[in-house]
Short mmCIF file of C-alpha atoms and ligand atoms in Angstrom, two decimals:
data_model
loop_
_atom_site.label_atom_id
_atom_site.label_comp_id
_atom_site.label_asym_id
_atom_site.label_seq_id
_atom_site.Cartn_x
_atom_site.Cartn_y
_atom_site.Cartn_z
CA MET A 1058 58.04 80.82 2.80
CA TYR A 1059 56.06 77.91 4.17
CA TYR A 1060 52.38 78.14 3.22
CA ALA A 1061 49.85 77.27 5.84
CA GLN A 1062 46.57 75.66 4.78
CA ASN A 1063 44.78 78.97 5.13
CA LYS A 1064 47.32 80.24 2.57
CA LYS A 1065 48.80 82.69 5.04
CA PRO A 1066 52.54 82.20 4.86
CA LEU A 1067 54.17 81.10 8.07
CA PRO A 1068 57.67 82.49 8.45
CA LEU A 1069 60.38 79.89 8.34
CA TYR A 1070 63.27 80.72 10.62
CA ASP A 1071 66.91 79.93 10.20
CA ILE A 1072 68.41 78.46 13.33
CA HIS A 1073 72.02 77.97 14.36
CA PRO A 1074 73.73 75.00 12.62
CA THR A 1075 74.59 73.61 16.07
CA SER A 1076 70.89 73.76 17.03
CA ILE A 1077 70.07 71.71 13.92
CA LYS A 1078 72.72 69.16 14.81
CA LEU A 1079 71.56 68.89 18.42
CA ILE A 1080 67.87 68.69 17.53
CA ASN A 1081 68.60 65.95 15.02
CA ARG A 1082 70.29 64.06 17.84
CA GLY A 1083 67.31 64.43 20.16
CA HIS A 1084 67.99 67.64 22.07
CA PRO A 1085 64.76 69.65 22.42
CA TRP A 1086 65.86 73.28 22.96
CA ILE A 1087 66.87 76.34 20.98
CA THR A 1088 68.86 78.56 23.29
CA LEU A 1089 69.39 82.31 22.95
CA ASP A 1090 71.87 83.03 20.15
CA SER A 1091 72.31 85.32 17.16
CA PHE A 1092 69.63 83.34 15.26
CA SER A 1093 66.99 82.89 17.94
CA GLU A 1094 67.22 86.52 19.04
CA LYS A 1095 65.72 87.35 15.62
CA PHE A 1096 62.53 85.32 16.22
CA HIS A 1097 59.62 87.78 16.15
CA PRO A 1098 58.42 88.34 19.74
CA LYS A 1099 54.78 87.93 18.73
CA GLU A 1100 55.34 84.48 17.24
CA LYS A 1101 53.66 81.76 19.35
CA PHE A 1102 55.31 78.98 17.37
CA ILE A 1103 58.61 78.85 15.56
CA VAL A 1104 58.91 76.76 12.43
CA ALA A 1105 62.62 76.26 11.87
CA LYS A 1106 64.04 75.46 8.47
CA ASN A 1107 66.96 73.38 7.33
CA ARG A 1108 68.21 73.54 3.72
CA GLY A 1109 65.22 75.73 2.91
CA LYS A 1110 62.64 73.18 4.09
CA PRO A 1111 60.48 73.10 7.24
CA PHE A 1112 62.53 71.19 9.80
CA ALA A 1113 60.91 71.33 13.24
CA LEU A 1114 58.11 73.02 15.16
CA PHE A 1115 58.76 74.75 18.48
CA ILE A 1116 56.76 76.59 21.13
CA HIS A 1117 58.24 80.06 21.54
CA ASP A 1118 59.20 81.89 24.72
CA PRO A 1119 60.51 85.33 23.66
CA THR A 1120 61.21 86.46 27.22
CA HIS A 1121 63.13 83.48 28.56
CA LYS A 1122 66.72 84.38 29.35
CA LYS A 1123 68.20 81.19 27.93
CA ILE A 1124 65.73 78.80 26.33
CA ARG A 1125 63.92 80.59 23.52
CA ALA A 1126 62.12 77.68 21.90
CA ARG A 1127 61.20 74.14 22.96
CA LEU A 1128 60.59 71.32 20.53
CA TRP A 1129 57.00 70.32 19.84
CA SER A 1130 57.42 68.19 16.72
CA LYS A 1131 60.01 67.10 14.19
CA GLN A 1132 57.68 65.36 11.75
CA GLY A 1133 54.59 65.83 9.67
CA ASN A 1134 52.64 68.87 8.63
CA PHE A 1135 53.48 71.69 11.04
CA ASP A 1136 50.66 73.82 9.81
CA LYS A 1137 48.14 71.14 10.77
CA GLN A 1138 49.92 70.57 14.05
CA ILE A 1139 49.62 74.25 14.95
CA LYS A 1140 45.90 74.08 14.19
CA ASN A 1141 45.47 70.90 16.24
CA PHE A 1142 47.77 72.09 18.99
CA LYS A 1143 45.22 71.94 21.81
CA GLN A 1144 44.01 68.47 20.87
CA ASP A 1145 47.60 67.29 20.60
CA LEU A 1146 48.36 68.79 24.01
CA SER A 1147 45.37 66.98 25.49
CA ASN A 1148 46.53 63.69 23.93
CA ARG A 1149 50.01 64.17 25.35
CA ILE A 1150 48.62 64.92 28.82
CA LYS A 1151 46.48 61.79 28.65
CA ALA A 1152 49.41 59.66 27.45
CA ALA A 1153 51.62 60.88 30.31
CA ILE A 1154 48.95 60.16 32.94
CA THR A 1155 48.17 56.73 31.46
CA LYS A 1156 51.87 55.87 31.68
CA ARG A 1157 51.81 56.55 35.45
CA VAL A 1158 48.65 54.52 35.97
CA LYS A 1159 50.26 51.56 34.25
CA SER A 1160 53.58 51.86 36.06
CA LYS A 1161 54.27 50.41 39.49
CA VAL A 1162 55.06 53.80 40.94
CA LEU A 1163 51.67 54.07 42.64
CA GLU A 1164 52.22 50.92 44.68
CA ASP A 1165 54.91 52.59 46.71
CA ARG A 1166 53.94 56.24 47.11
CA ASN A 1167 51.20 58.82 46.72
CA HIS A 1168 53.45 61.60 45.43
CA PHE A 1169 54.76 61.32 41.89
CA TYR A 1170 55.13 63.21 38.64
CA LEU A 1171 52.15 63.01 36.30
CA ILE A 1172 54.06 64.98 33.67
CA PHE A 1173 57.83 65.37 33.55
CA GLY A 1174 58.30 68.09 30.96
CA GLU A 1175 60.48 67.21 27.98
CA GLY A 1176 60.54 63.56 29.15
CA ASP A 1177 56.81 63.40 28.41
CA ASN A 1178 56.98 65.55 25.26
CA ILE A 1179 55.33 68.49 27.00
CA PRO A 1180 58.34 70.78 27.24
CA GLY A 1181 58.72 72.96 30.31
CA LEU A 1182 55.57 71.65 32.00
CA PHE A 1183 55.87 69.55 35.15
CA VAL A 1184 52.88 68.27 37.08
CA HIS A 1185 53.01 66.62 40.50
CA PHE A 1186 50.38 64.46 42.10
CA ILE A 1187 50.70 65.09 45.84
CA ASN A 1188 48.11 62.97 47.62
CA GLU A 1189 45.25 64.30 45.49
CA GLN A 1190 46.57 67.85 45.25
CA ILE A 1191 47.92 68.76 41.83
CA LEU A 1192 50.94 71.03 41.56
CA ILE A 1193 51.66 72.49 38.11
CA GLN A 1194 55.18 73.84 37.69
CA THR A 1195 56.09 75.81 34.58
CA TYR A 1196 59.60 76.52 33.32
CA THR A 1197 58.39 78.64 30.40
CA ASP A 1198 55.82 81.43 30.32
CA TYR A 1199 54.48 79.90 27.12
CA TRP A 1200 52.03 77.77 29.13
CA LYS A 1201 50.42 80.80 30.82
CA LYS A 1202 48.09 81.39 27.89
CA HIS A 1203 46.95 77.76 27.99
CA GLN A 1204 46.59 77.55 31.76
CA ASP A 1205 42.80 77.15 31.85
CA TYR A 1206 42.85 74.52 29.14
CA ILE A 1207 45.65 72.58 30.85
CA ILE A 1208 43.74 72.57 34.15
CA GLN A 1209 40.56 71.45 32.44
CA GLN A 1210 42.36 68.63 30.60
CA LEU A 1211 44.31 67.55 33.67
CA THR A 1212 41.11 67.45 35.74
CA ASN A 1213 39.34 65.27 33.15
CA HIS A 1214 42.21 62.89 32.55
CA ILE A 1215 43.23 62.56 36.21
CA ASN A 1216 39.66 61.97 37.42
CA GLN A 1217 39.16 59.36 34.75
CA ALA A 1218 42.48 57.60 35.23
CA PHE A 1219 42.45 57.52 39.04
CA ASP A 1220 38.69 57.47 39.60
CA LEU A 1221 38.78 60.73 41.54
CA ASP A 1222 36.56 63.76 41.78
CA LEU A 1223 39.07 66.63 41.72
CA ASP A 1224 38.15 70.17 40.69
CA PHE A 1225 40.04 73.44 40.28
CA THR A 1226 40.34 73.90 44.06
CA ASN A 1227 42.80 70.98 44.12
CA PHE A 1228 45.18 72.75 41.75
CA TRP A 1229 48.30 74.77 42.56
CA ILE A 1230 50.39 76.74 40.07
CA GLN A 1231 54.02 77.73 40.35
CA SER A 1232 56.45 79.41 37.95
CA ARG A 1233 59.89 77.96 38.53
CA ASP A 1234 61.91 81.11 37.96
CA GLU A 1235 64.29 83.46 39.70
CA ALA A 1236 61.48 85.10 41.69
CA LYS A 1237 61.25 81.83 43.67
CA GLN A 1238 57.61 82.33 44.64
CA PRO A 1239 55.62 79.59 46.36
CA ALA A 1240 52.84 77.81 44.49
CA LYS A 1241 49.41 79.51 44.44
CA CYS A 1242 46.19 77.59 44.94
CA LEU A 1243 43.41 78.18 42.43
CA ASP A 1244 41.04 78.22 45.39
CA PRO A 1245 41.28 81.90 46.42
CA ASN A 1246 40.40 81.00 50.01
CA ARG A 1247 43.44 78.82 50.52
CA ASN A 1248 46.88 80.38 51.03
CA TYR A 1249 48.67 77.21 51.93
CA GLN A 1250 47.94 73.62 52.80
CA ILE A 1251 49.67 70.93 54.83
CA ILE A 1252 49.45 67.56 53.13
CA ASP A 1253 50.39 64.14 54.46
CA ILE A 1254 52.08 61.93 51.95
CA LYS A 1255 53.41 58.39 52.02
CA GLU A 1256 56.48 56.81 50.45
CA SER A 1257 57.60 53.24 51.17
CA ASP A 1258 55.22 53.21 54.17
CA ILE A 1259 56.87 56.33 55.64
CA ASN A 1260 54.75 59.43 56.32
CA PHE A 1261 56.01 62.89 55.38
CA LYS A 1262 54.61 66.38 55.77
CA VAL A 1263 54.46 68.53 52.66
CA ILE A 1264 53.41 72.19 52.58
CA LEU A 1265 52.04 73.74 49.42
CA GLY A 1266 51.78 77.51 49.08
CA LYS A 1267 54.30 78.59 51.72
CA TYR A 1268 57.79 78.02 50.35
CA TYR A 1269 59.43 77.67 46.96
CA ASP A 1270 60.07 73.95 47.62
CA HIS A 1271 57.36 71.96 49.32
CA GLY A 1272 59.33 69.59 51.54
CA ILE A 1273 60.04 66.46 49.54
CA TYR A 1274 62.02 65.88 46.36
CA THR A 1275 59.79 63.60 44.36
CA ASP A 1276 62.42 63.15 41.66
CA MET A 1277 64.60 61.39 44.27
CA ALA A 1278 61.89 58.88 45.24
CA ALA A 1279 62.71 56.29 42.58
CA ILE A 1280 66.41 56.55 43.49
CA ARG A 1281 65.57 56.10 47.18
CA LYS A 1282 63.66 52.94 46.32
CA ARG A 1283 66.59 51.55 44.35
CA LEU A 1284 68.88 52.35 47.25
CA ALA A 1285 66.90 50.15 49.68
CA PRO A 1286 69.38 47.23 49.52
CA VAL A 1287 72.21 49.64 50.38
CA PHE A 1288 70.40 50.85 53.51
CA LYS A 1289 69.77 47.31 54.76
CA ASP A 1290 71.94 46.40 57.77
CA LYS A 1291 73.61 49.81 58.00
CA LYS A 1292 73.58 50.52 61.71
CA SER A 1293 75.03 54.03 61.76
CA VAL A 1294 74.00 56.41 59.00
CA LEU A 1295 75.10 59.98 58.35
CA ASN A 1296 72.81 62.09 56.17
CA LEU A 1297 74.62 65.22 54.96
CA TYR A 1298 72.50 68.10 53.57
CA ALA A 1299 69.53 66.34 55.12
CA TYR A 1300 66.74 68.86 54.26
CA THR A 1301 63.50 67.42 55.71
CA GLY A 1302 65.11 64.03 56.23
CA ALA A 1303 63.78 61.72 53.51
CA PHE A 1304 67.01 59.68 53.61
CA SER A 1305 67.18 59.78 57.42
CA LEU A 1306 63.70 58.32 57.80
CA PHE A 1307 64.50 55.77 55.14
CA ALA A 1308 67.56 54.72 57.19
CA LEU A 1309 65.48 54.43 60.39
CA GLN A 1310 62.92 52.32 58.56
CA ASN A 1311 65.68 50.03 57.37
CA GLY A 1312 66.83 49.32 60.90
CA ALA A 1313 69.58 51.88 61.58
CA ASP A 1314 70.03 52.53 65.29
CA ASN A 1315 72.12 55.69 64.96
CA VAL A 1316 71.12 58.24 62.32
CA VAL A 1317 72.66 61.72 62.22
CA SER A 1318 71.19 64.42 59.96
CA VAL A 1319 73.24 67.52 59.15
CA ASP A 1320 71.78 70.69 57.66
CA LEU A 1321 72.44 74.41 57.93
CA SER A 1322 68.77 75.19 58.27
CA GLU A 1323 67.05 75.06 61.65
CA GLN A 1324 63.69 75.23 59.93
CA TYR A 1325 64.31 72.14 57.80
CA LEU A 1326 65.62 70.20 60.80
CA GLN A 1327 62.45 71.06 62.72
CA TRP A 1328 60.47 69.84 59.75
CA LEU A 1329 62.55 66.64 59.82
CA ASP A 1330 61.62 66.15 63.51
CA GLU A 1331 57.96 66.57 62.61
CA ASN A 1332 58.36 63.96 59.91
CA ILE A 1333 59.81 61.53 62.46
CA LYS A 1334 56.87 62.22 64.81
CA ARG A 1335 54.43 61.46 61.99
CA ASN A 1336 55.64 57.85 62.08
CA GLU A 1337 54.73 55.95 65.23
CA CYS A 1338 57.28 53.26 64.49
CA PHE A 1339 60.19 55.70 65.03
CA ASP A 1340 60.68 56.82 68.60
CA GLY A 1341 63.25 59.47 67.74
CA ASN A 1342 65.89 58.08 70.14
CA ASN A 1343 67.88 56.67 67.24
CA HIS A 1344 68.09 60.01 65.49
CA LYS A 1345 70.08 63.18 66.07
CA SER A 1346 69.92 66.46 64.15
CA GLU A 1347 73.02 68.64 63.81
CA GLN A 1348 72.47 72.21 62.67
CA ASN A 1349 75.85 72.92 61.15
CA ALA A 1350 77.73 73.51 57.91
CA VAL A 1351 78.74 70.13 56.50
CA ASN A 1352 82.46 71.02 56.33
CA ASP A 1353 82.50 72.10 59.98
CA PHE A 1354 80.55 69.02 61.04
CA LEU A 1355 83.01 66.76 59.20
CA ASP A 1356 86.02 68.47 60.84
CA GLU A 1357 84.53 67.75 64.26
CA ALA A 1358 83.50 64.20 63.38
CA ILE A 1359 87.05 63.45 62.18
CA ALA A 1360 88.57 64.95 65.34
CA ASP A 1361 86.15 62.90 67.48
CA LYS A 1362 86.93 59.75 65.45
CA HIS A 1363 83.28 59.02 64.64
CA GLN A 1364 82.50 56.16 62.27
CA TYR A 1365 79.52 55.59 59.99
CA ASP A 1366 78.45 52.56 57.95
CA LEU A 1367 76.64 54.67 55.37
CA ILE A 1368 77.14 58.32 54.45
CA ILE A 1369 74.78 60.13 52.10
CA SER A 1370 75.83 63.41 50.55
CA ASP A 1371 73.22 65.36 48.58
CA PRO A 1372 74.44 68.97 48.36
CA PRO A 1373 72.48 71.75 46.71
CA SER A 1374 73.94 72.83 43.35
CA SER A 1375 75.52 75.77 45.13
CA SER A 1376 75.83 75.96 48.85
CA ASN A 1377 76.15 78.97 51.08
CA ASP A 1378 77.75 77.92 54.33
CA GLY A 1379 77.84 81.39 55.83
CA ASN A 1380 81.41 82.09 54.76
CA THR A 1381 81.73 80.90 51.22
CA VAL A 1382 79.51 80.04 48.32
CA SER A 1383 80.86 76.83 46.93
CA ASN A 1384 79.87 74.80 43.95
CA SER A 1385 78.85 71.29 44.96
CA PHE A 1386 80.70 69.72 42.05
CA GLN A 1387 83.96 71.47 42.98
CA SER A 1388 83.58 70.83 46.67
CA TYR A 1389 83.33 67.04 46.24
CA SER A 1390 87.11 66.73 46.32
CA ARG A 1391 87.34 67.87 49.95
CA LEU A 1392 84.02 66.29 50.92
CA LEU A 1393 84.99 62.84 49.69
CA THR A 1394 88.36 62.91 51.44
CA ASP A 1395 86.68 63.89 54.71
CA MET A 1396 83.84 61.39 54.41
CA GLU A 1397 86.26 58.53 53.84
CA LYS A 1398 88.00 59.38 57.13
CA ILE A 1399 84.82 58.65 59.10
CA LEU A 1400 83.68 55.64 57.08
CA SER A 1401 83.63 52.31 58.92
CA GLU A 1402 85.58 49.31 57.67
CA ASN A 1403 82.86 48.02 55.36
CA GLY A 1404 81.16 51.36 54.98
CA GLN A 1405 79.59 52.82 51.84
CA ILE A 1406 79.06 56.35 50.56
CA ILE A 1407 76.27 57.64 48.34
CA VAL A 1408 77.28 60.80 46.49
CA LEU A 1409 74.58 62.72 44.67
CA LEU A 1410 74.67 65.72 42.38
CA ASN A 1411 71.66 67.77 41.40
CA THR A 1412 72.57 70.05 38.52
CA HIS A 1413 72.04 70.01 34.77
CA LYS A 1414 75.34 71.83 34.37
CA THR A 1415 77.46 68.75 34.96
CA THR A 1416 76.96 65.60 32.90
CA PHE A 1417 77.01 62.16 34.47
CA ARG A 1418 80.31 61.38 32.78
CA LYS A 1419 81.96 64.52 34.17
CA PHE A 1420 80.62 63.83 37.65
CA GLU A 1421 81.86 60.25 37.63
CA GLU A 1422 85.25 61.36 36.27
CA LYS A 1423 85.57 63.95 39.03
CA ILE A 1424 84.79 61.38 41.74
CA LYS A 1425 87.18 58.83 40.23
CA LYS A 1426 89.93 61.45 39.86
CA THR A 1427 89.51 62.44 43.49
CA ILE A 1428 89.67 58.81 44.58
CA PHE A 1429 92.83 58.35 42.51
CA SER A 1430 94.63 61.59 43.37
CA LYS A 1431 93.89 61.35 47.11
CA ASN A 1432 94.57 57.63 47.08
CA LEU A 1433 91.27 56.84 48.73
CA PRO A 1434 90.47 53.14 49.22
CA LEU A 1435 87.12 53.47 47.45
CA PHE A 1436 85.61 52.40 44.14
CA VAL A 1437 82.46 53.22 42.19
CA ALA A 1438 80.07 50.28 42.56
CA LYS A 1439 76.80 51.56 41.14
CA LYS A 1440 75.22 54.47 39.32
CA TYR A 1441 71.82 56.01 39.89
CA PHE A 1442 69.74 58.08 37.48
CA LEU A 1443 66.31 59.66 37.38
CA HIS A 1444 63.80 56.90 36.89
CA GLU A 1445 60.17 55.72 36.84
CA ASP A 1446 57.94 58.81 36.80
CA CYS A 1447 60.88 61.01 35.71
CA PRO A 1448 61.66 59.90 32.13
CA THR A 1449 64.84 61.20 30.50
CA SER A 1450 66.48 60.84 27.12
CA LYS A 1451 70.03 60.12 26.11
CA ASN A 1452 70.85 63.26 24.16
CA PHE A 1453 69.25 65.70 26.55
CA PRO A 1454 71.70 65.89 29.48
CA GLU A 1455 69.89 68.89 30.99
CA GLY A 1456 66.91 66.60 31.61
CA SER A 1457 69.08 64.09 33.48
CA TYR A 1458 70.06 66.59 36.16
CA LEU A 1459 70.02 64.17 39.08
CA LYS A 1460 72.84 61.67 39.37
CA GLY A 1461 74.26 59.43 42.04
CA LEU A 1462 77.11 57.03 42.69
CA LEU A 1463 77.51 54.32 45.28
CA LEU A 1464 81.07 54.11 46.56
CA LYS A 1465 82.31 51.04 48.37
CA ARG A 1466 85.46 50.48 50.31
CA LYS A 1467 88.17 48.55 48.58
CA ASN A 1468 89.16 45.61 50.72
CA LYS A 1469 91.29 42.54 50.40
CA ASN A 1470 88.49 40.62 48.79
CA VAL A 1471 89.75 40.74 45.20
CA GLU A 1472 86.38 39.77 43.76
CA GLU A 1473 84.74 42.79 45.31
CA GLU A 1474 87.45 45.12 44.10
CA LYS A 1475 86.93 43.90 40.60
CA GLU A 1476 83.21 44.47 40.76
CA VAL A 1477 82.21 46.24 37.62
CA ALA A 1478 80.22 49.40 38.13
CA THR A 1479 76.64 48.60 37.26
CA THR A 1480 73.81 50.88 36.42
CA GLU A 1481 70.62 51.18 38.43
C1 SAM B 1343 69.23 69.37 47.80
S1 SAM B 1343 68.74 69.66 49.46
C2 SAM B 1343 68.95 68.03 50.07
C3 SAM B 1343 67.76 67.13 49.80
C4 SAM B 1343 67.70 65.90 50.65
N1 SAM B 1343 68.90 65.09 50.54
C5 SAM B 1343 66.47 65.06 50.31
O1 SAM B 1343 66.61 64.10 49.54
O2 SAM B 1343 65.39 65.40 50.78
C6 SAM B 1343 70.11 70.56 50.08
C7 SAM B 1343 70.07 70.91 51.59
O3 SAM B 1343 71.38 71.35 51.93
C8 SAM B 1343 71.29 72.33 52.94
N2 SAM B 1343 72.59 73.06 52.92
C9 SAM B 1343 73.04 73.94 52.00
N3 SAM B 1343 74.32 74.28 52.25
C10 SAM B 1343 74.71 73.58 53.35
C11 SAM B 1343 75.92 73.47 54.08
N4 SAM B 1343 77.01 74.14 53.71
N5 SAM B 1343 75.94 72.65 55.14
C12 SAM B 1343 74.84 71.95 55.53
N6 SAM B 1343 73.67 72.00 54.86
C13 SAM B 1343 73.59 72.80 53.78
C14 SAM B 1343 70.06 73.12 52.59
O4 SAM B 1343 69.55 73.77 53.74
C15 SAM B 1343 69.15 72.01 52.04
O5 SAM B 1343 68.32 71.52 53.04
#
């Protein structure tokens, strides 16, 4: 037994030896297993033991299908930490917000993460700043009981840090779970709201409260910024799985005169058109939307001998193309072979993967194996990870779910072929 200061013993729980090993290495979760299923459902915190001694403190989510406990602390007096939990939470919220204020992220966009869950030591809690609207996304029900406190602390710290005057009516809450419900505004009179945001001087429309996803992937913003040199001087650009067109608009801004966006969804492509109209500098004549399944589009493009200087492929983790449900990781073998066929002489391909189920190493291996086995004249030139407002850590691959590779054509220039893959 571990005695709390009030002399009431706190139960110390055994956890799986693998959990101990992983947590020691920096992984922050206890998943459902024969040990964690024995955690008492009424426990708010789990104090895990190792060799009979208190080892780590976790917040407990007895109803989560997979992740039963998330790391709060590995050091110090857990009893005290449980007592000071709210103050500690407030300090962590402040630290995360201060980090954003100090970073350069605000110079380029007015949508960014204020809190990125485990990356900011507030596990399972993600908070977006979307042009002065605040979207709170929870991945564990644990935070429900602290919702009012979190909103109060966020309001104080955000107003102070950004010199704003926000109140609860600017807040939206969303559980990121299988129910896939849109965010709800704390202002009972507002069902949804259209918000104009800016990234790299491009305007986008975002809608809170209507759909599960609100129209822009903020976690991709730092990658987009790093990709700017790749977009320069690319005249014809193909954006596969275009969604609302963040990459398409980025291509237009960088001087492309022929941008094609492919997506299955008519609704997203209409949204993309609206995004183009929100920017006076784009007249729309340089852009074409294709409502089609990517595989079918590629078949036609190959038959028509189309050529593109830059191809971006950002599939969903699983894609339903009307006939089959394919896994994006598996489908890269065919995709890559087809994309190479319509790549211009000095063309480049950006392949992205958005899933915590595949590590970066596995993804890169898969792409390299495909290049090798299909004898494609391509090589991996650069790697892209989550960045800036989306902090990650080395031994928590689930947190580094977004990954990208820049593929260049091999040509006779030996120097270029030898280019060592660098990390961005
Ligand atoms: C992860 S989102 C792409 C995000 C986008 N690249 C961005 O950065 O904003 C995936 C998109 O793929 C589309 N999609 C899914 N399956 C598809 C398929 N087989 N063919 C074409 N589009 C598909 C979805 O409608 C969705 O818009």
